[in-house]
PDB file of C-alpha atoms in Angstrom:
ATOM      1  CA  MET A 481       5.564   3.955 -97.086  1.00  0.00           C
ATOM      2  CA  VAL A 482       7.606   0.785 -96.704  1.00  0.00           C
ATOM      3  CA  GLY A 483       6.090  -2.691 -96.522  1.00  0.00           C
ATOM      4  CA  VAL A 484       7.661  -5.048 -93.973  1.00  0.00           C
ATOM      5  CA  HIS A 485       7.540  -8.749 -94.948  1.00  0.00           C
ATOM      6  CA  ASP A 486       9.032 -12.002 -93.723  1.00  0.00           C
ATOM      7  CA  LEU A 487      11.240 -14.062 -96.065  1.00  0.00           C
ATOM      8  CA  ALA A 488       8.200 -16.066 -97.238  1.00  0.00           C
ATOM      9  CA  GLY A 489       6.650 -12.814 -98.490  1.00  0.00           C
ATOM     10  CA  ARG A 490       3.958 -12.549 -95.814  1.00  0.00           C
ATOM     11  CA  PRO A 491       3.196  -8.943 -94.861  1.00  0.00           C
ATOM     12  CA  ARG A 492       4.043  -8.100 -91.256  1.00  0.00           C
ATOM     13  CA  GLY A 493       3.420  -4.352 -91.210  1.00  0.00           C
ATOM     14  CA  THR A 494       4.357  -1.003 -92.693  1.00  0.00           C
ATOM     15  CA  GLY A 495       6.870   1.667 -91.860  1.00  0.00           C
ATOM     16  CA  PHE A 496       8.352   4.887 -93.151  1.00  0.00           C
ATOM     17  CA  LEU A 497      11.776   6.378 -93.736  1.00  0.00           C
ATOM     18  CA  ALA A 498      12.657   8.727 -90.861  1.00  0.00           C
ATOM     19  CA  ASP A 499      16.001  10.151 -92.013  1.00  0.00           C
ATOM     20  CA  HIS A 500      18.436  10.330 -94.920  1.00  0.00           C
ATOM     21  CA  HIS A 501      20.524   7.506 -93.421  1.00  0.00           C
ATOM     22  CA  GLY A 502      17.935   4.829 -94.281  1.00  0.00           C
ATOM     23  CA  THR A 503      16.312   4.438 -90.846  1.00  0.00           C
ATOM     24  CA  VAL A 504      12.848   2.907 -91.177  1.00  0.00           C
ATOM     25  CA  ILE A 505      10.412   3.263 -88.265  1.00  0.00           C
ATOM     26  CA  THR A 506       7.888   0.441 -87.929  1.00  0.00           C
ATOM     27  CA  SER A 507       5.949  -1.306 -85.181  1.00  0.00           C
ATOM     28  CA  HIS A 508       7.686  -3.749 -82.859  1.00  0.00           C
ATOM     29  CA  GLU A 509       5.301  -6.586 -83.744  1.00  0.00           C
ATOM     30  CA  ALA A 510       6.157  -6.193 -87.460  1.00  0.00           C
ATOM     31  CA  VAL A 511       9.736  -7.359 -86.828  1.00  0.00           C
ATOM     32  CA  ASP A 512       9.377  -9.353 -83.601  1.00  0.00           C
ATOM     33  CA  GLY A 513      10.832 -12.861 -83.882  1.00  0.00           C
ATOM     34  CA  LEU A 514      12.236 -12.491 -87.406  1.00  0.00           C
ATOM     35  CA  ALA A 515      15.866 -13.389 -88.114  1.00  0.00           C
ATOM     36  CA  ARG A 516      15.631 -11.589 -91.481  1.00  0.00           C
ATOM     37  CA  LEU A 517      13.030  -9.362 -93.072  1.00  0.00           C
ATOM     38  CA  VAL A 518      12.346  -7.817 -96.460  1.00  0.00           C
ATOM     39  CA  LEU A 519      11.486  -4.143 -96.878  1.00  0.00           C
ATOM     40  CA  HIS A 520       9.442  -3.204 -99.965  1.00  0.00           C
ATOM     41  CA  ALA A 521       9.372   0.388-101.222  1.00  0.00           C
ATOM     42  CA  PRO A 522       7.305   1.856-104.066  1.00  0.00           C
ATOM     43  CA  GLY A 523       8.772   1.304-107.511  1.00  0.00           C
ATOM     44  CA  GLY A 524       9.758  -2.302-106.786  1.00  0.00           C
ATOM     45  CA  ARG A 525      12.771  -1.482-104.607  1.00  0.00           C
ATOM     46  CA  THR A 526      13.521  -4.054-101.897  1.00  0.00           C
ATOM     47  CA  CYS A 527      16.053  -4.424 -99.116  1.00  0.00           C
ATOM     48  CA  VAL A 528      16.744  -7.620 -97.135  1.00  0.00           C
ATOM     49  CA  VAL A 529      18.032  -6.993 -93.610  1.00  0.00           C
ATOM     50  CA  ASP A 530      19.212  -9.254 -90.790  1.00  0.00           C
ATOM     51  CA  ALA A 531      18.030  -8.992 -87.192  1.00  0.00           C
ATOM     52  CA  ASP A 532      21.218  -7.097 -86.272  1.00  0.00           C
ATOM     53  CA  ALA A 533      19.919  -4.181 -88.396  1.00  0.00           C
ATOM     54  CA  VAL A 534      16.856  -3.924 -86.128  1.00  0.00           C
ATOM     55  CA  THR A 535      16.711  -1.920 -82.902  1.00  0.00           C
ATOM     56  CA  PRO A 536      13.615  -3.147 -81.052  1.00  0.00           C
ATOM     57  CA  LEU A 537      11.813  -0.696 -78.764  1.00  0.00           C
ATOM     58  CA  PRO A 538       9.005  -2.894 -77.403  1.00  0.00           C
ATOM     59  CA  ALA A 539       8.020  -0.527 -74.591  1.00  0.00           C
ATOM     60  CA  LEU A 540       7.103   2.014 -77.296  1.00  0.00           C
ATOM     61  CA  ASP A 541       5.767  -0.615 -79.763  1.00  0.00           C
ATOM     62  CA  LEU A 542       8.386   0.606 -82.235  1.00  0.00           C
ATOM     63  CA  ALA A 543      11.412  -0.746 -84.053  1.00  0.00           C
ATOM     64  CA  LEU A 544      14.144   1.066 -85.978  1.00  0.00           C
ATOM     65  CA  VAL A 545      15.471  -0.748 -89.052  1.00  0.00           C
ATOM     66  CA  ARG A 546      18.697   0.232 -90.849  1.00  0.00           C
ATOM     67  CA  SER A 547      18.140  -0.051 -94.608  1.00  0.00           C
ATOM     68  CA  GLU A 548      19.848   0.840 -97.871  1.00  0.00           C
ATOM     69  CA  GLY A 549      18.676   1.633-101.373  1.00  0.00           C
ATOM     70  CA  LEU A 550      14.973   2.246-100.798  1.00  0.00           C
ATOM     71  CA  GLY A 551      15.143   5.576-102.655  1.00  0.00           C
ATOM     72  CA  LEU A 552      12.530   7.319-100.508  1.00  0.00           C
ATOM     73  CA  ASP A 553      12.395  10.766 -98.985  1.00  0.00           C
ATOM     74  CA  PRO A 554      12.044  10.756 -95.199  1.00  0.00           C
ATOM     75  CA  LEU A 555       8.748  11.809 -93.657  1.00  0.00           C
ATOM     76  CA  PRO A 556       8.774  14.598 -91.081  1.00  0.00           C
ATOM     77  CA  VAL A 557       8.353  13.418 -87.502  1.00  0.00           C
ATOM     78  CA  THR A 558       7.184  15.508 -84.580  1.00  0.00           C
ATOM     79  CA  ALA A 559       6.951  14.772 -80.878  1.00  0.00           C
ATOM     80  CA  ARG A 560       4.587  16.269 -78.351  1.00  0.00           C
ATOM     81  CA  ASP A 561       4.200  15.690 -74.639  1.00  0.00           C
ATOM     82  CA  ARG A 562       0.437  15.611 -75.061  1.00  0.00           C
ATOM     83  CA  VAL A 563      -2.094  15.732 -77.904  1.00  0.00           C
ATOM     84  CA  ALA A 564      -5.362  17.393 -76.924  1.00  0.00           C
ATOM     85  CA  SER A 565      -8.722  15.783 -77.639  1.00  0.00           C
ATOM     86  CA  GLY A 566     -10.224  17.247 -80.803  1.00  0.00           C
ATOM     87  CA  THR A 567      -6.831  17.659 -82.516  1.00  0.00           C
ATOM     88  CA  TYR A 568      -6.657  16.368 -86.086  1.00  0.00           C
ATOM     89  CA  VAL A 569      -3.734  14.144 -87.073  1.00  0.00           C
ATOM     90  CA  THR A 570      -2.693  12.682 -90.435  1.00  0.00           C
ATOM     91  CA  LEU A 571      -2.033   8.966 -90.769  1.00  0.00           C
ATOM     92  CA  ALA A 572      -1.457   6.360 -93.450  1.00  0.00           C
ATOM     93  CA  ALA A 573      -4.444   4.003 -93.570  1.00  0.00           C
ATOM     94  CA  GLY A 574      -4.412   2.677 -97.127  1.00  0.00           C
ATOM     95  CA  CYS A 575      -3.926   6.308 -98.153  1.00  0.00           C
ATOM     96  CA  TRP A 576      -3.256   9.541 -96.268  1.00  0.00           C
ATOM     97  CA  ARG A 577      -6.241  10.248 -94.017  1.00  0.00           C
ATOM     98  CA  GLU A 578      -7.158  12.646 -91.257  1.00  0.00           C
ATOM     99  CA  ALA A 579      -8.362  11.438 -87.888  1.00  0.00           C
ATOM    100  CA  ARG A 580      -9.654  13.285 -84.839  1.00  0.00           C
ATOM    101  CA  VAL A 581      -8.074  12.507 -81.466  1.00  0.00           C
ATOM    102  CA  LEU A 582     -10.740  11.366 -78.985  1.00  0.00           C
ATOM    103  CA  GLY A 583      -8.347  10.945 -76.064  1.00  0.00           C
ATOM    104  CA  ALA A 584      -5.615   8.727 -74.649  1.00  0.00           C
ATOM    105  CA  THR A 585      -6.038   5.144 -73.466  1.00  0.00           C
ATOM    106  CA  THR A 586      -3.927   2.180 -72.377  1.00  0.00           C
ATOM    107  CA  VAL A 587      -3.538  -0.744 -74.802  1.00  0.00           C
ATOM    108  CA  THR A 588      -1.586  -4.017 -74.857  1.00  0.00           C
ATOM    109  CA  TYR A 589      -0.099  -6.079 -77.642  1.00  0.00           C
ATOM    110  CA  THR A 590       1.433  -9.540 -77.697  1.00  0.00           C
ATOM    111  CA  ALA A 591       5.050 -10.071 -78.726  1.00  0.00           C
ATOM    112  CA  THR A 592       6.986 -13.335 -78.823  1.00  0.00           C
ATOM    113  CA  ASP A 593       8.297 -12.908 -75.310  1.00  0.00           C
ATOM    114  CA  ARG A 594       5.345 -11.342 -73.454  1.00  0.00           C
ATOM    115  CA  PHE A 595       2.503  -8.840 -73.441  1.00  0.00           C
ATOM    116  CA  HIS A 596       3.489  -5.186 -73.708  1.00  0.00           C
ATOM    117  CA  ARG A 597       1.405  -2.438 -72.122  1.00  0.00           C
ATOM    118  CA  LEU A 598       1.418   0.945 -73.854  1.00  0.00           C
ATOM    119  CA  ASP A 599       0.135   3.908 -71.891  1.00  0.00           C
ATOM    120  CA  ASP A 600      -1.284   6.978 -73.608  1.00  0.00           C
ATOM    121  CA  ALA A 601      -2.096   5.414 -76.996  1.00  0.00           C
ATOM    122  CA  LEU A 602      -4.296   7.811 -78.957  1.00  0.00           C
ATOM    123  CA  GLU A 603      -7.907   6.787 -79.547  1.00  0.00           C
ATOM    124  CA  LEU A 604      -8.921   8.126 -82.967  1.00  0.00           C
ATOM    125  CA  ALA A 605     -12.124   8.790 -84.914  1.00  0.00           C
ATOM    126  CA  ILE A 606     -11.280   7.982 -88.529  1.00  0.00           C
ATOM    127  CA  GLY A 607     -13.369   8.908 -91.562  1.00  0.00           C
ATOM    128  CA  THR A 608     -16.792  10.453 -91.893  1.00  0.00           C
ATOM    129  CA  ALA A 609     -18.656   7.769 -89.937  1.00  0.00           C
ATOM    130  CA  GLY A 610     -16.970   8.988 -86.738  1.00  0.00           C
ATOM    131  CA  ARG A 611     -16.448   5.474 -85.419  1.00  0.00           C
ATOM    132  CA  ASP A 612     -13.793   5.000 -82.772  1.00  0.00           C
ATOM    133  CA  ALA A 613     -10.524   3.227 -83.533  1.00  0.00           C
ATOM    134  CA  LEU A 614      -7.176   2.804 -81.808  1.00  0.00           C
TER     135      LEU A 614
END
């Protein structure tokens, strides 16, 4: 996992390496409005990148960040047209955890320029308590 911080050191989000070329996938709001950001990898490795290294994808709530020298292996990524309710997925939530898909829902998030609506976000039940989370 890669920590995404602003230049003052404030955490903005997390991401992961998606390929051997140094592409980090993170959320759009983690990089939104930043002229420069600092990526932190395990082992104390850091990489400072300018906004021109960021490809924002606000309609997907994603951003691609070109990085160098993080020394991480990429995580496998898969894409599906649909994920059925009851399917278990693995996610990073402080550690690797399993969550059960409850269904799809529409959510919004606020970026610097406007609100973004995301259709088909997965509603998840995380942990043994079975409480709902997005």
